[in-house]
mmCIF file of C-alpha atoms and ligand atoms in Angstrom:
data_model
loop_
_atom_site.group_PDB
_atom_site.id
_atom_site.type_symbol
_atom_site.label_atom_id
_atom_site.label_comp_id
_atom_site.label_asym_id
_atom_site.label_seq_id
_atom_site.Cartn_x
_atom_site.Cartn_y
_atom_site.Cartn_z
ATOM 1 C CA MET A 305 -12.680 -33.066 -16.618
ATOM 2 C CA TYR A 306 -11.313 -32.535 -13.134
ATOM 3 C CA GLU A 307 -14.510 -30.801 -12.055
ATOM 4 C CA LYS A 308 -14.402 -32.314 -8.584
ATOM 5 C CA GLN A 309 -10.758 -31.405 -8.069
ATOM 6 C CA ILE A 310 -11.317 -27.864 -9.266
ATOM 7 C CA GLU A 311 -14.309 -27.563 -6.982
ATOM 8 C CA ALA A 312 -12.314 -28.824 -3.965
ATOM 9 C CA ALA A 313 -9.388 -26.496 -4.705
ATOM 10 C CA ALA A 314 -11.766 -23.566 -5.133
ATOM 11 C CA GLU A 315 -13.375 -24.308 -1.753
ATOM 12 C CA HIS A 316 -9.922 -24.377 -0.181
ATOM 13 C CA PHE A 317 -9.040 -21.079 -1.850
ATOM 14 C CA LYS A 318 -12.313 -19.524 -0.669
ATOM 15 C CA ALA A 319 -11.461 -20.353 2.945
ATOM 16 C CA LEU A 320 -8.012 -18.806 2.522
ATOM 17 C CA LEU A 321 -9.523 -15.685 1.012
ATOM 18 C CA ALA A 322 -11.913 -15.288 3.932
ATOM 19 C CA ARG A 323 -9.080 -15.601 6.453
ATOM 20 C CA GLN A 324 -6.833 -13.145 4.623
ATOM 21 C CA LEU A 325 -9.603 -10.584 4.254
ATOM 22 C CA GLU A 326 -10.267 -10.893 7.989
ATOM 23 C CA ARG A 327 -6.555 -10.469 8.719
ATOM 24 C CA ASN A 328 -6.492 -7.396 6.540
ATOM 25 C CA GLU A 329 -9.342 -5.848 8.550
ATOM 26 C CA ARG A 330 -7.543 -6.713 11.780
ATOM 27 C CA ILE A 331 -4.248 -5.098 10.806
ATOM 28 C CA LYS A 332 -6.033 -1.991 9.562
ATOM 29 C CA SER A 333 -7.717 -1.488 12.919
ATOM 30 C CA GLN A 334 -4.517 -1.745 14.954
ATOM 31 C CA GLY A 335 -3.445 1.224 17.009
ATOM 32 C CA ASP A 336 -0.029 2.791 17.153
ATOM 33 C CA PHE A 337 3.275 1.303 18.333
ATOM 34 C CA LYS A 338 3.565 0.506 22.037
ATOM 35 C CA ASP A 339 5.467 3.206 23.923
ATOM 36 C CA TYR A 340 7.887 1.271 26.125
ATOM 37 C CA GLY A 341 8.850 4.457 27.953
ATOM 38 C CA LYS A 342 5.323 4.670 29.333
ATOM 39 C CA LEU A 343 5.183 1.144 30.747
ATOM 40 C CA GLY A 344 5.649 0.792 34.491
ATOM 41 C CA LYS A 345 7.426 -2.492 33.890
ATOM 42 C CA ILE A 346 8.731 -4.171 30.756
ATOM 43 C CA VAL A 347 8.412 -7.963 30.683
ATOM 44 C CA ILE A 348 11.110 -9.731 28.640
ATOM 45 C CA GLY A 349 10.062 -13.269 27.764
ATOM 46 C CA VAL A 350 12.961 -15.681 27.355
ATOM 47 C CA CYS A 351 12.002 -18.581 25.176
ATOM 48 C CA GLY A 352 14.803 -21.071 24.531
ATOM 49 C CA GLY A 353 13.372 -23.016 21.603
ATOM 50 C CA ASP A 354 15.141 -26.283 20.802
ATOM 51 C CA GLY A 355 18.411 -27.660 19.424
ATOM 52 C CA ILE A 356 21.186 -25.247 20.459
ATOM 53 C CA GLY A 357 18.470 -22.652 21.228
ATOM 54 C CA PRO A 358 18.347 -23.092 25.025
ATOM 55 C CA VAL A 359 22.152 -22.799 25.321
ATOM 56 C CA ILE A 360 22.586 -19.596 23.321
ATOM 57 C CA THR A 361 19.363 -18.044 24.663
ATOM 58 C CA LYS A 362 20.349 -18.613 28.282
ATOM 59 C CA GLN A 363 23.735 -17.008 27.629
ATOM 60 C CA SER A 364 22.175 -14.001 25.943
ATOM 61 C CA ALA A 365 19.579 -13.547 28.685
ATOM 62 C CA ASP A 366 22.419 -13.679 31.169
ATOM 63 C CA VAL A 367 24.256 -10.852 29.389
ATOM 64 C CA LEU A 368 21.011 -8.852 29.222
ATOM 65 C CA ALA A 369 20.406 -9.400 32.933
ATOM 66 C CA PHE A 370 23.944 -8.194 33.605
ATOM 67 C CA LEU A 371 23.327 -4.975 31.659
ATOM 68 C CA LEU A 372 19.887 -4.410 33.173
ATOM 69 C CA LYS A 373 20.559 -5.464 36.765
ATOM 70 C CA ASP A 374 19.630 -2.059 38.241
ATOM 71 C CA GLU A 375 16.364 -1.984 36.289
ATOM 72 C CA VAL A 376 15.521 -5.509 37.422
ATOM 73 C CA ALA A 377 16.281 -4.559 41.043
ATOM 74 C CA ALA A 378 14.055 -1.482 40.693
ATOM 75 C CA GLY A 379 11.210 -3.589 39.274
ATOM 76 C CA LYS A 380 11.318 -1.819 35.901
ATOM 77 C CA ILE A 381 12.286 -4.973 34.000
ATOM 78 C CA GLU A 382 11.204 -8.540 34.565
ATOM 79 C CA PHE A 383 12.700 -11.586 32.841
ATOM 80 C CA ARG A 384 10.233 -14.408 32.389
ATOM 81 C CA THR A 385 11.209 -17.880 31.201
ATOM 82 C CA ILE A 386 8.797 -19.454 28.742
ATOM 83 C CA ASP A 387 9.126 -23.189 28.174
ATOM 84 C CA GLY A 388 7.347 -25.448 25.751
ATOM 85 C CA LEU A 389 8.477 -24.214 22.348
ATOM 86 C CA THR A 390 10.434 -27.406 21.721
ATOM 87 C CA ILE A 391 9.817 -29.536 18.658
ATOM 88 C CA GLU A 392 8.688 -32.424 20.910
ATOM 89 C CA ASN A 393 6.048 -30.322 22.649
ATOM 90 C CA ARG A 394 4.925 -28.738 19.395
ATOM 91 C CA ILE A 395 4.480 -32.161 17.818
ATOM 92 C CA ALA A 396 2.704 -33.439 20.959
ATOM 93 C CA HIS A 397 0.171 -30.608 20.563
ATOM 94 C CA MET A 398 0.274 -30.699 16.749
ATOM 95 C CA LYS A 399 0.597 -26.938 16.827
ATOM 96 C CA ALA A 400 3.305 -24.548 15.647
ATOM 97 C CA ILE A 401 2.897 -22.817 19.012
ATOM 98 C CA PRO A 402 0.936 -24.680 21.705
ATOM 99 C CA ASP A 403 -1.951 -22.544 23.058
ATOM 100 C CA ASP A 404 -0.585 -22.219 26.596
ATOM 101 C CA VAL A 405 2.807 -21.111 25.253
ATOM 102 C CA LEU A 406 1.179 -18.492 23.043
ATOM 103 C CA GLU A 407 -0.821 -17.231 25.997
ATOM 104 C CA GLU A 408 2.396 -16.780 28.000
ATOM 105 C CA LEU A 409 4.117 -15.052 25.078
ATOM 106 C CA LYS A 410 1.231 -12.593 24.847
ATOM 107 C CA LYS A 411 1.794 -11.552 28.450
ATOM 108 C CA CYS A 412 5.289 -10.304 27.562
ATOM 109 C CA ASP A 413 6.229 -7.001 25.956
ATOM 110 C CA VAL A 414 9.286 -8.280 24.129
ATOM 111 C CA ILE A 415 10.598 -11.776 23.552
ATOM 112 C CA LEU A 416 14.084 -13.189 23.211
ATOM 113 C CA LYS A 417 13.587 -16.360 21.247
ATOM 114 C CA GLY A 418 16.022 -19.186 20.520
ATOM 115 C CA PRO A 419 15.968 -21.036 17.198
ATOM 116 C CA THR A 420 13.263 -23.642 16.738
ATOM 117 C CA THR A 421 13.348 -26.724 14.513
ATOM 118 C CA THR A 422 10.975 -26.714 11.552
ATOM 119 C CA PRO A 423 9.876 -30.056 10.111
ATOM 120 C CA GLN A 424 10.309 -30.093 6.379
ATOM 121 C CA ALA A 425 7.679 -31.609 4.118
ATOM 122 C CA GLY A 426 8.536 -35.294 3.683
ATOM 123 C CA ASP A 427 11.026 -35.661 6.562
ATOM 124 C CA GLY A 428 8.737 -38.096 8.342
ATOM 125 C CA ARG A 429 7.557 -35.656 10.998
ATOM 126 C CA PRO A 430 4.124 -34.043 11.056
ATOM 127 C CA ASN A 431 3.795 -31.051 8.775
ATOM 128 C CA ILE A 432 3.517 -28.352 11.437
ATOM 129 C CA GLU A 433 4.229 -24.762 10.529
ATOM 130 C CA SER A 434 7.509 -23.151 11.549
ATOM 131 C CA ALA A 435 7.259 -21.699 15.070
ATOM 132 C CA ASN A 436 9.008 -18.516 13.834
ATOM 133 C CA VAL A 437 6.543 -17.997 11.059
ATOM 134 C CA ALA A 438 3.607 -18.784 13.356
ATOM 135 C CA MET A 439 4.850 -16.360 16.018
ATOM 136 C CA ARG A 440 5.359 -13.601 13.487
ATOM 137 C CA LYS A 441 1.767 -14.073 12.373
ATOM 138 C CA ALA A 442 0.197 -14.607 15.814
ATOM 139 C CA LEU A 443 1.842 -11.480 17.265
ATOM 140 C CA ASP A 444 1.681 -9.571 13.969
ATOM 141 C CA LEU A 445 5.431 -8.959 13.893
ATOM 142 C CA PHE A 446 5.303 -7.420 10.463
ATOM 143 C CA ALA A 447 8.831 -6.089 10.153
ATOM 144 C CA ASN A 448 11.916 -8.218 10.143
ATOM 145 C CA VAL A 449 14.836 -5.867 10.616
ATOM 146 C CA ARG A 450 18.280 -7.297 9.889
ATOM 147 C CA PRO A 451 21.406 -5.149 9.965
ATOM 148 C CA VAL A 452 24.673 -6.187 8.337
ATOM 149 C CA ARG A 453 27.769 -4.075 9.008
ATOM 150 C CA ILE A 454 31.336 -4.425 7.760
ATOM 151 C CA PRO A 455 32.873 -1.040 8.563
ATOM 152 C CA GLU A 456 36.257 -1.784 6.988
ATOM 153 C CA GLU A 457 34.514 -2.416 3.656
ATOM 154 C CA GLY A 458 32.120 0.496 3.957
ATOM 155 C CA ILE A 459 29.123 -1.833 4.222
ATOM 156 C CA ASP A 460 26.274 -0.629 6.400
ATOM 157 C CA TRP A 461 23.046 -2.283 5.315
ATOM 158 C CA THR A 462 19.700 -2.562 7.048
ATOM 159 C CA PHE A 463 17.093 -4.878 5.602
ATOM 160 C CA PHE A 464 13.399 -4.303 6.239
ATOM 161 C CA ARG A 465 11.869 -7.614 5.289
ATOM 162 C CA GLU A 466 8.055 -7.769 5.270
ATOM 163 C CA ASN A 467 7.413 -10.562 7.719
ATOM 164 C CA THR A 468 3.785 -11.673 7.620
ATOM 165 C CA GLU A 469 2.730 -11.646 3.972
ATOM 166 C CA GLY A 470 4.093 -12.585 0.558
ATOM 167 C CA ALA A 471 4.833 -16.263 0.019
ATOM 168 C CA TYR A 472 4.745 -16.883 3.778
ATOM 169 C CA ALA A 473 1.182 -15.691 4.475
ATOM 170 C CA VAL A 474 -0.338 -19.046 3.584
ATOM 171 C CA GLY A 475 2.904 -20.950 3.058
ATOM 172 C CA SER A 476 1.593 -24.054 4.831
ATOM 173 C CA ASP A 477 -1.784 -23.843 3.106
ATOM 174 C CA GLY A 478 -1.080 -24.474 -0.531
ATOM 175 C CA VAL A 479 -3.210 -26.945 -2.421
ATOM 176 C CA ASN A 480 -2.480 -30.078 -4.426
ATOM 177 C CA VAL A 481 -5.235 -29.646 -6.991
ATOM 178 C CA THR A 482 -4.449 -33.084 -8.418
ATOM 179 C CA ASP A 483 -1.534 -35.448 -7.858
ATOM 180 C CA GLU A 484 0.223 -33.591 -10.625
ATOM 181 C CA VAL A 485 -0.643 -29.953 -10.117
ATOM 182 C CA ALA A 486 0.196 -27.991 -6.938
ATOM 183 C CA PHE A 487 -0.539 -24.360 -6.104
ATOM 184 C CA ASP A 488 0.836 -22.014 -3.482
ATOM 185 C CA PHE A 489 -0.399 -18.487 -2.907
ATOM 186 C CA VAL A 490 1.221 -15.088 -2.416
ATOM 187 C CA VAL A 491 -0.545 -12.320 -0.514
ATOM 188 C CA THR A 492 0.155 -8.568 -0.588
ATOM 189 C CA THR A 493 -2.051 -6.027 1.149
ATOM 190 C CA THR A 494 -2.031 -2.256 1.066
ATOM 191 C CA GLU A 495 -1.665 -1.854 4.827
ATOM 192 C CA GLY A 496 0.970 -4.608 4.967
ATOM 193 C CA SER A 497 3.118 -2.925 2.316
ATOM 194 C CA GLU A 498 2.649 0.616 3.557
ATOM 195 C CA ARG A 499 3.558 -0.156 7.148
ATOM 196 C CA ILE A 500 6.846 -1.893 6.275
ATOM 197 C CA ALA A 501 7.742 0.876 3.820
ATOM 198 C CA ARG A 502 7.035 3.532 6.416
ATOM 199 C CA LEU A 503 9.222 1.798 8.977
ATOM 200 C CA ALA A 504 12.094 1.548 6.479
ATOM 201 C CA TYR A 505 11.847 5.203 5.459
ATOM 202 C CA ASN A 506 11.473 6.370 9.071
ATOM 203 C CA TYR A 507 14.582 4.425 9.948
ATOM 204 C CA ALA A 508 16.451 5.947 6.991
ATOM 205 C CA ARG A 509 15.380 9.448 8.019
ATOM 206 C CA ALA A 510 16.223 9.009 11.699
ATOM 207 C CA ASN A 511 19.629 7.533 10.880
ATOM 208 C CA HIS A 512 20.566 9.929 8.059
ATOM 209 C CA LYS A 513 20.621 7.263 5.369
ATOM 210 C CA ASP A 514 19.956 8.921 2.044
ATOM 211 C CA ARG A 515 18.865 5.927 0.032
ATOM 212 C CA VAL A 516 16.154 3.271 0.211
ATOM 213 C CA SER A 517 16.123 0.420 -2.300
ATOM 214 C CA ILE A 518 12.873 -1.388 -3.053
ATOM 215 C CA ILE A 519 13.623 -4.992 -4.008
ATOM 216 C CA GLN A 520 11.084 -7.095 -5.925
ATOM 217 C CA LYS A 521 10.399 -8.990 -9.116
ATOM 218 C CA ALA A 522 7.519 -6.899 -10.365
ATOM 219 C CA ASN A 523 8.360 -7.656 -13.998
ATOM 220 C CA VAL A 524 7.188 -11.232 -13.471
ATOM 221 C CA ILE A 525 5.180 -11.414 -10.239
ATOM 222 C CA LYS A 526 3.164 -8.527 -11.483
ATOM 223 C CA THR A 527 0.176 -8.375 -9.170
ATOM 224 C CA THR A 528 1.616 -8.804 -5.682
ATOM 225 C CA ASP A 529 5.177 -7.550 -6.241
ATOM 226 C CA GLY A 530 3.796 -4.798 -8.455
ATOM 227 C CA LYS A 531 1.520 -3.650 -5.650
ATOM 228 C CA PHE A 532 4.347 -3.790 -3.127
ATOM 229 C CA LEU A 533 6.627 -1.739 -5.395
ATOM 230 C CA ASN A 534 4.046 0.922 -6.196
ATOM 231 C CA LEU A 535 2.983 1.397 -2.587
ATOM 232 C CA CYS A 536 6.583 1.626 -1.355
ATOM 233 C CA LYS A 537 7.306 4.231 -4.040
ATOM 234 C CA GLU A 538 4.267 6.248 -2.927
ATOM 235 C CA ILE A 539 5.446 6.213 0.687
ATOM 236 C CA GLY A 540 8.916 7.211 -0.531
ATOM 237 C CA LYS A 541 7.468 10.453 -1.904
ATOM 238 C CA GLU A 542 6.787 11.526 1.679
ATOM 239 C CA TYR A 543 10.558 11.516 2.241
ATOM 240 C CA PRO A 544 11.933 13.907 -0.398
ATOM 241 C CA GLU A 545 15.428 13.993 1.110
ATOM 242 C CA ILE A 546 15.780 10.250 0.518
ATOM 243 C CA THR A 547 16.538 8.755 -2.896
ATOM 244 C CA THR A 548 14.383 5.772 -3.746
ATOM 245 C CA ASP A 549 15.543 3.202 -6.222
ATOM 246 C CA GLU A 550 14.083 -0.085 -7.341
ATOM 247 C CA TRP A 551 15.877 -3.320 -8.069
ATOM 248 C CA TYR A 552 14.831 -6.771 -9.113
ATOM 249 C CA ILE A 553 15.789 -9.434 -6.625
ATOM 250 C CA ASP A 554 17.963 -11.384 -9.068
ATOM 251 C CA ILE A 555 20.271 -8.512 -9.951
ATOM 252 C CA THR A 556 20.335 -7.427 -6.295
ATOM 253 C CA THR A 557 21.825 -10.770 -5.266
ATOM 254 C CA ALA A 558 24.495 -10.219 -7.933
ATOM 255 C CA LYS A 559 25.228 -6.617 -6.960
ATOM 256 C CA LEU A 560 25.739 -7.604 -3.339
ATOM 257 C CA ILE A 561 28.876 -9.442 -4.367
ATOM 258 C CA ASP A 562 30.156 -6.533 -6.463
ATOM 259 C CA PRO A 563 32.602 -4.753 -4.125
ATOM 260 C CA LYS A 564 32.361 -1.511 -6.123
ATOM 261 C CA ARG A 565 28.570 -1.240 -6.111
ATOM 262 C CA ARG A 566 27.462 -2.877 -2.905
ATOM 263 C CA LYS A 567 28.676 -0.019 -0.705
ATOM 264 C CA ASP A 568 26.011 2.194 -2.262
ATOM 265 C CA PHE A 569 23.148 0.216 -0.766
ATOM 266 C CA LYS A 570 21.923 1.389 2.617
ATOM 267 C CA VAL A 571 18.337 0.520 3.458
ATOM 268 C CA PHE A 572 16.419 -2.244 1.716
ATOM 269 C CA VAL A 573 12.687 -2.848 1.820
ATOM 270 C CA LEU A 574 11.478 -6.125 0.389
ATOM 271 C CA PRO A 575 8.798 -8.818 0.419
ATOM 272 C CA ASN A 576 9.099 -11.760 2.767
ATOM 273 C CA LEU A 577 10.752 -14.507 0.717
ATOM 274 C CA TYR A 578 13.283 -12.260 -1.011
ATOM 275 C CA GLY A 579 14.152 -10.837 2.389
ATOM 276 C CA ASP A 580 14.652 -14.314 3.773
ATOM 277 C CA ILE A 581 17.051 -15.282 1.014
ATOM 278 C CA ILE A 582 19.053 -12.131 0.662
ATOM 279 C CA THR A 583 19.626 -11.570 4.381
ATOM 280 C CA ASP A 584 21.401 -14.939 4.611
ATOM 281 C CA GLU A 585 23.582 -13.904 1.678
ATOM 282 C CA ALA A 586 24.276 -10.523 3.275
ATOM 283 C CA ALA A 587 25.100 -12.048 6.665
ATOM 284 C CA GLU A 588 27.619 -14.326 4.990
ATOM 285 C CA PHE A 589 29.819 -11.327 4.060
ATOM 286 C CA GLN A 590 29.885 -10.320 7.679
ATOM 287 C CA GLY A 591 31.102 -13.716 8.837
ATOM 288 C CA GLY A 592 28.066 -15.941 8.441
ATOM 289 C CA VAL A 593 24.551 -16.276 9.786
ATOM 290 C CA GLY A 594 26.072 -16.872 13.226
ATOM 291 C CA THR A 595 27.023 -13.198 13.387
ATOM 292 C CA ALA A 596 23.732 -11.496 12.544
ATOM 293 C CA GLY A 597 20.764 -10.697 14.743
ATOM 294 C CA SER A 598 17.185 -10.281 13.714
ATOM 295 C CA ALA A 599 14.386 -8.123 15.122
ATOM 296 C CA ASN A 600 10.744 -8.958 14.472
ATOM 297 C CA ILE A 601 8.805 -5.808 15.156
ATOM 298 C CA GLY A 602 5.083 -5.339 15.527
ATOM 299 C CA LYS A 603 2.961 -2.593 17.018
ATOM 300 C CA LYS A 604 2.201 -4.428 20.232
ATOM 301 C CA TYR A 605 4.986 -6.998 20.510
ATOM 302 C CA ALA A 606 8.537 -7.505 19.334
ATOM 303 C CA MET A 607 10.616 -10.646 19.156
ATOM 304 C CA PHE A 608 14.393 -10.907 18.796
ATOM 305 C CA GLU A 609 16.180 -13.951 17.492
ATOM 306 C CA ALA A 610 19.237 -15.351 15.781
ATOM 307 C CA ILE A 611 18.974 -15.552 12.018
ATOM 308 C CA HIS A 612 20.252 -19.124 11.949
ATOM 309 C CA GLY A 613 18.521 -22.401 12.766
ATOM 310 C CA SER A 614 18.567 -24.747 15.752
ATOM 311 C CA ALA A 615 21.521 -26.919 14.583
ATOM 312 C CA PRO A 616 20.083 -30.226 15.874
ATOM 313 C CA ARG A 617 23.203 -32.004 14.617
ATOM 314 C CA MET A 618 25.326 -30.177 17.194
ATOM 315 C CA VAL A 619 23.059 -31.521 19.923
ATOM 316 C CA GLU A 620 23.103 -35.059 18.489
ATOM 317 C CA GLU A 621 26.888 -34.967 18.432
ATOM 318 C CA GLY A 622 27.053 -33.653 21.999
ATOM 319 C CA ARG A 623 28.468 -30.266 20.987
ATOM 320 C CA ALA A 624 25.637 -27.936 22.091
ATOM 321 C CA GLN A 625 27.787 -26.269 24.757
ATOM 322 C CA TYR A 626 30.115 -25.043 21.985
ATOM 323 C CA ALA A 627 27.322 -23.213 20.143
ATOM 324 C CA ASP A 628 28.029 -19.659 19.028
ATOM 325 C CA PRO A 629 25.852 -17.112 20.883
ATOM 326 C CA CYS A 630 26.903 -14.101 18.737
ATOM 327 C CA SER A 631 23.789 -13.933 16.592
ATOM 328 C CA MET A 632 21.579 -14.059 19.702
ATOM 329 C CA LEU A 633 23.739 -11.463 21.407
ATOM 330 C CA ARG A 634 23.385 -9.150 18.400
ATOM 331 C CA ALA A 635 19.634 -9.726 18.620
ATOM 332 C CA SER A 636 19.826 -8.882 22.333
ATOM 333 C CA ALA A 637 21.484 -5.566 21.465
ATOM 334 C CA MET A 638 18.576 -4.841 19.120
ATOM 335 C CA LEU A 639 16.137 -5.720 21.900
ATOM 336 C CA LEU A 640 17.815 -3.235 24.231
ATOM 337 C CA SER A 641 17.584 -0.350 21.796
ATOM 338 C CA HIS A 642 13.984 -1.264 20.922
ATOM 339 C CA ILE A 643 12.871 -0.870 24.539
ATOM 340 C CA GLY A 644 14.786 2.378 24.973
ATOM 341 C CA TYR A 645 18.114 1.225 26.436
ATOM 342 C CA VAL A 646 20.203 2.700 23.638
ATOM 343 C CA LYS A 647 23.380 3.225 25.672
ATOM 344 C CA GLU A 648 23.362 -0.403 26.816
ATOM 345 C CA SER A 649 22.631 -1.564 23.287
ATOM 346 C CA GLU A 650 25.580 0.351 21.877
ATOM 347 C CA ALA A 651 27.841 -0.982 24.631
ATOM 348 C CA LEU A 652 26.818 -4.562 23.833
ATOM 349 C CA ASP A 653 27.432 -4.084 20.109
ATOM 350 C CA LYS A 654 30.815 -2.563 20.864
ATOM 351 C CA ALA A 655 31.742 -5.379 23.249
ATOM 352 C CA LEU A 656 30.737 -7.893 20.575
ATOM 353 C CA ASP A 657 32.849 -6.102 17.952
ATOM 354 C CA ILE A 658 35.817 -6.392 20.292
ATOM 355 C CA CYS A 659 35.210 -9.994 21.413
ATOM 356 C CA MET A 660 34.510 -11.294 17.916
ATOM 357 C CA ALA A 661 37.579 -9.610 16.429
ATOM 358 C CA SER A 662 40.125 -10.280 19.181
ATOM 359 C CA GLY A 663 40.330 -14.039 18.647
ATOM 360 C CA GLU A 664 41.051 -14.464 22.356
ATOM 361 C CA TYR A 665 38.049 -16.750 22.747
ATOM 362 C CA LYS A 666 37.437 -18.436 19.433
ATOM 363 C CA ILE A 667 34.194 -20.273 18.799
ATOM 364 C CA THR A 668 34.511 -23.190 16.430
ATOM 365 C CA GLY A 669 31.413 -25.166 17.413
ATOM 366 C CA ARG A 670 33.712 -27.935 18.686
ATOM 367 C CA SER A 671 35.902 -28.732 21.656
ATOM 368 C CA ASP A 672 38.919 -27.061 20.021
ATOM 369 C CA GLY A 673 37.115 -23.750 20.566
ATOM 370 C CA CYS A 674 35.651 -22.067 23.637
ATOM 371 C CA THR A 675 32.206 -22.816 25.012
ATOM 372 C CA CYS A 676 29.179 -20.603 24.669
ATOM 373 C CA SER A 677 29.349 -19.682 28.344
ATOM 374 C CA GLU A 678 33.083 -18.900 28.240
ATOM 375 C CA PHE A 679 32.363 -16.504 25.394
ATOM 376 C CA GLY A 680 29.434 -14.987 27.319
ATOM 377 C CA GLU A 681 31.625 -14.390 30.356
ATOM 378 C CA TYR A 682 34.233 -12.760 28.104
ATOM 379 C CA VAL A 683 31.541 -10.428 26.728
ATOM 380 C CA LYS A 684 30.509 -9.502 30.276
ATOM 381 C CA ARG A 685 34.099 -8.765 31.304
ATOM 382 C CA THR A 686 34.519 -6.619 28.193
ATOM 383 C CA LEU A 687 31.290 -4.788 29.018
ATOM 384 C CA LYS A 688 32.612 -4.110 32.509
ATOM 385 C CA THR A 689 35.769 -2.480 31.142
ATOM 386 C CA LEU A 690 33.759 -0.528 28.572
ATOM 387 C CA THR A 691 31.324 0.834 31.156
ATOM 388 C CA ALA A 692 34.186 1.668 33.563
ATOM 389 C CA GLN A 693 35.807 3.899 30.923
HETATM 390 C C1 IPM B 1417 14.538 -16.883 9.039
HETATM 391 C C2 IPM B 1417 14.382 -18.373 8.894
HETATM 392 C C3 IPM B 1417 12.900 -18.724 8.903
HETATM 393 C C4 IPM B 1417 12.261 -18.030 7.706
HETATM 394 C C5 IPM B 1417 12.638 -20.231 8.859
HETATM 395 C C6 IPM B 1417 13.268 -20.925 10.044
HETATM 396 C C7 IPM B 1417 11.194 -20.571 8.772
HETATM 397 O O1 IPM B 1417 15.027 -18.815 7.744
HETATM 398 O O2 IPM B 1417 14.151 -16.343 10.083
HETATM 399 O O3 IPM B 1417 15.039 -16.251 8.113
HETATM 400 O O4 IPM B 1417 12.202 -18.566 6.616
HETATM 401 O O5 IPM B 1417 11.819 -16.899 7.893
HETATM 402 MG MG1 MG B 1418 16.052 -17.315 6.687
#
């Protein structure tokens, strides 16, 4: 019974295996991280995306250009606009990232990317992969770094979410074996786990964080989560000054809302899907996904984005100009420190702390609040006073 279906599903699985084994070889043969200090010029690609993306990306690029104006004048930094990552163009090409757009992205060193709309299975649009997920894979941006800080509550968390494997590796390539039985696949590799663990522990060491928590569900997802856990623990042994602990994802989500215990967490390392879920939860404590930035780091490229979506409804209702740029601006601060402009990065974070807390320019997403560009101008004025001090 079902011989034909089993045969077809097995063929599909074989093709996936071949591609993942190839990917594994590719990531193993990669060199070291790009040294931005050694580049004559750093190219920052500015890719607006769709929905509210173009509005908040333009504002963030404007703030970056303000902070980097001397470097731009000296030819050390170039901003390059990259169009074509809209949902319309992606559907027209039936590609998560059209080839010419990907080619342009690959000519940049770092990318500031606006949110992009992802069609959901069954919403009537073609089933193209998320542009985020595709970009993370195409540029091998294996680490998704997401900080959440609430100083007054003693919360200072940094999440190191594995960004290219787990449930996302072949997330668009599951198989309906029959009309009744569907399979998806989860992928964990040695190199993929070790490199994210190393980044998390290096960060902990460099920033004097004495604890790294490995989050997984290895009691149930034994093979892939088990491998991830064991490899992270092995890497942890190279950092004797740092305490490693391990938590299942379910209890972690609970502990994050326990005010007594959550302060103890510092650095998290976790597989892709758990990282996706828990970083939204974590950002909510800080004021919502609109307040948190996200860095997607690879050895050759890095991409910085908001952690929220493209809010197409705001555009439909004519409210795009009231979109909140804070998440993109936080991502811009991460971009600055990634390419070596640490002073500028700290100034931007500080200016954002001030502007978001002061309530002088409140963003509500509607006409009773300020516009995205009014907020951006306020950030620039605050930066001016900060740098004059
Ligand atoms: C994120 C987003 C993406 C993800 C979506 C848009 C595909 O939720 O960056 O966390 O799931 O990774
Ligand atoms: Mg998410």
